[in-house]
Amino acid sequence: MIPLQELLTRNRSWSEGERARDPEYFSRLVAQQTPEFMWVGCSDSRVPANEIIGLAPGEVFVHRNIANVVVHSDLNCLSTLQFAIDVLQVKHILVVGHYGCGGVKAAMLDTRMGLVDNWLRHVQDVRDHYRGWLRGIEDEDKRADRLCELNVIEQALNVCETTVMRDAWARGQEVAVHGWMYSLADGLVTELGADFYRESEVLDVYETAVQRVTAGNRTV
Ligand code: CO
C-alpha cells in the first residue's frame, strides 16, 4: 500500500517537474480554462480521462460516475453539461464507456451491492430494453461488453435530449456528442458510430448505432 504521505511527496515532485518543463504552466492555467472537450465517463480508477486521450489539465472538462450514466434528473450531471456547453462552449462531448465495467456487469447480473443498485437501475433499463437480443449471447463477458456499448449509445442519446443540448443546437451552437468505448486490455478507444451533430439527426444516428451493435458488426 502507498503511504498517504507519499502522495504529497509525489505531488511536490510533479509540480516541480511541470514548472521546470514550462515555468508559465500553472499561471496560464490559473488565468483561464478553455477546454474544447467534455468527457462523460465511468468513475473506474483504470479509466483516467486526460491520460487516455493525451490531453493536459485545462483541455478536457470531466464528469464521471459509476457506469457513465446520464440521467435527466441528476442535477450534478446536468449542471456539468450546462456549464460545459453554455459557459465553456465545448465543441465535443465524449460519452465514454469501457469494456469490463464492473457497474454494467453488476447491473446485467442483478448483483446486489447496496445503494448503488438504484443508480445501476438505469443500466438495467437499457438491459431490459434489449433483453431478447442480449439473451442470445451465451458468453457472459461478451454479453456484458455488448451491454456496455448499448449503454454508451443510450447515455449519449440522453445527453442529446437534455434541454441544455437542445437549446444549444436550436441557437446554432456547434457542439457534438460522441459515443466511445475504451478497452482496459489495450488502452485503445474505439468509436461506436454514435456521433450526434444536430437535433434533426439524433434518432437516426441512435438507431443506426444500435443496429451496428446488435448486427454484430463490431469485432471487439
Ligand atoms: Co466502469
mmCIF file of N, CA and C and ligand atoms in Angstrom, residues 42 44 67 98 101-102, ligand 1:
data_model
loop_
_atom_site.group_PDB
_atom_site.id
_atom_site.type_symbol
_atom_site.label_atom_id
_atom_site.label_comp_id
_atom_site.label_asym_id
_atom_site.label_seq_id
_atom_site.Cartn_x
_atom_site.Cartn_y
_atom_site.Cartn_z
ATOM 1 N N CYS A 42 -16.820 6.670 -16.838
ATOM 2 C CA CYS A 42 -17.019 5.870 -15.628
ATOM 3 C C CYS A 42 -16.009 6.303 -14.564
ATOM 4 N N ASP A 44 -14.439 4.428 -12.701
ATOM 5 C CA ASP A 44 -13.420 3.376 -12.582
ATOM 6 C C ASP A 44 -12.010 3.978 -12.595
ATOM 7 N N ALA A 67 -20.531 3.736 -14.132
ATOM 8 C CA ALA A 67 -21.125 3.223 -15.374
ATOM 9 C C ALA A 67 -21.553 4.329 -16.355
ATOM 10 N N HIS A 98 -16.495 1.708 -20.924
ATOM 11 C CA HIS A 98 -15.311 0.857 -21.041
ATOM 12 C C HIS A 98 -15.699 -0.606 -20.896
ATOM 13 N N CYS A 101 -16.621 -3.130 -17.503
ATOM 14 C CA CYS A 101 -17.160 -2.212 -16.499
ATOM 15 C C CYS A 101 -17.898 -3.006 -15.413
ATOM 16 N N GLY A 102 -17.404 -2.904 -14.179
ATOM 17 C CA GLY A 102 -17.999 -3.650 -13.076
ATOM 18 C C GLY A 102 -19.436 -3.235 -12.810
HETATM 19 CO CO CO B 1 -16.959 1.155 -15.207
#
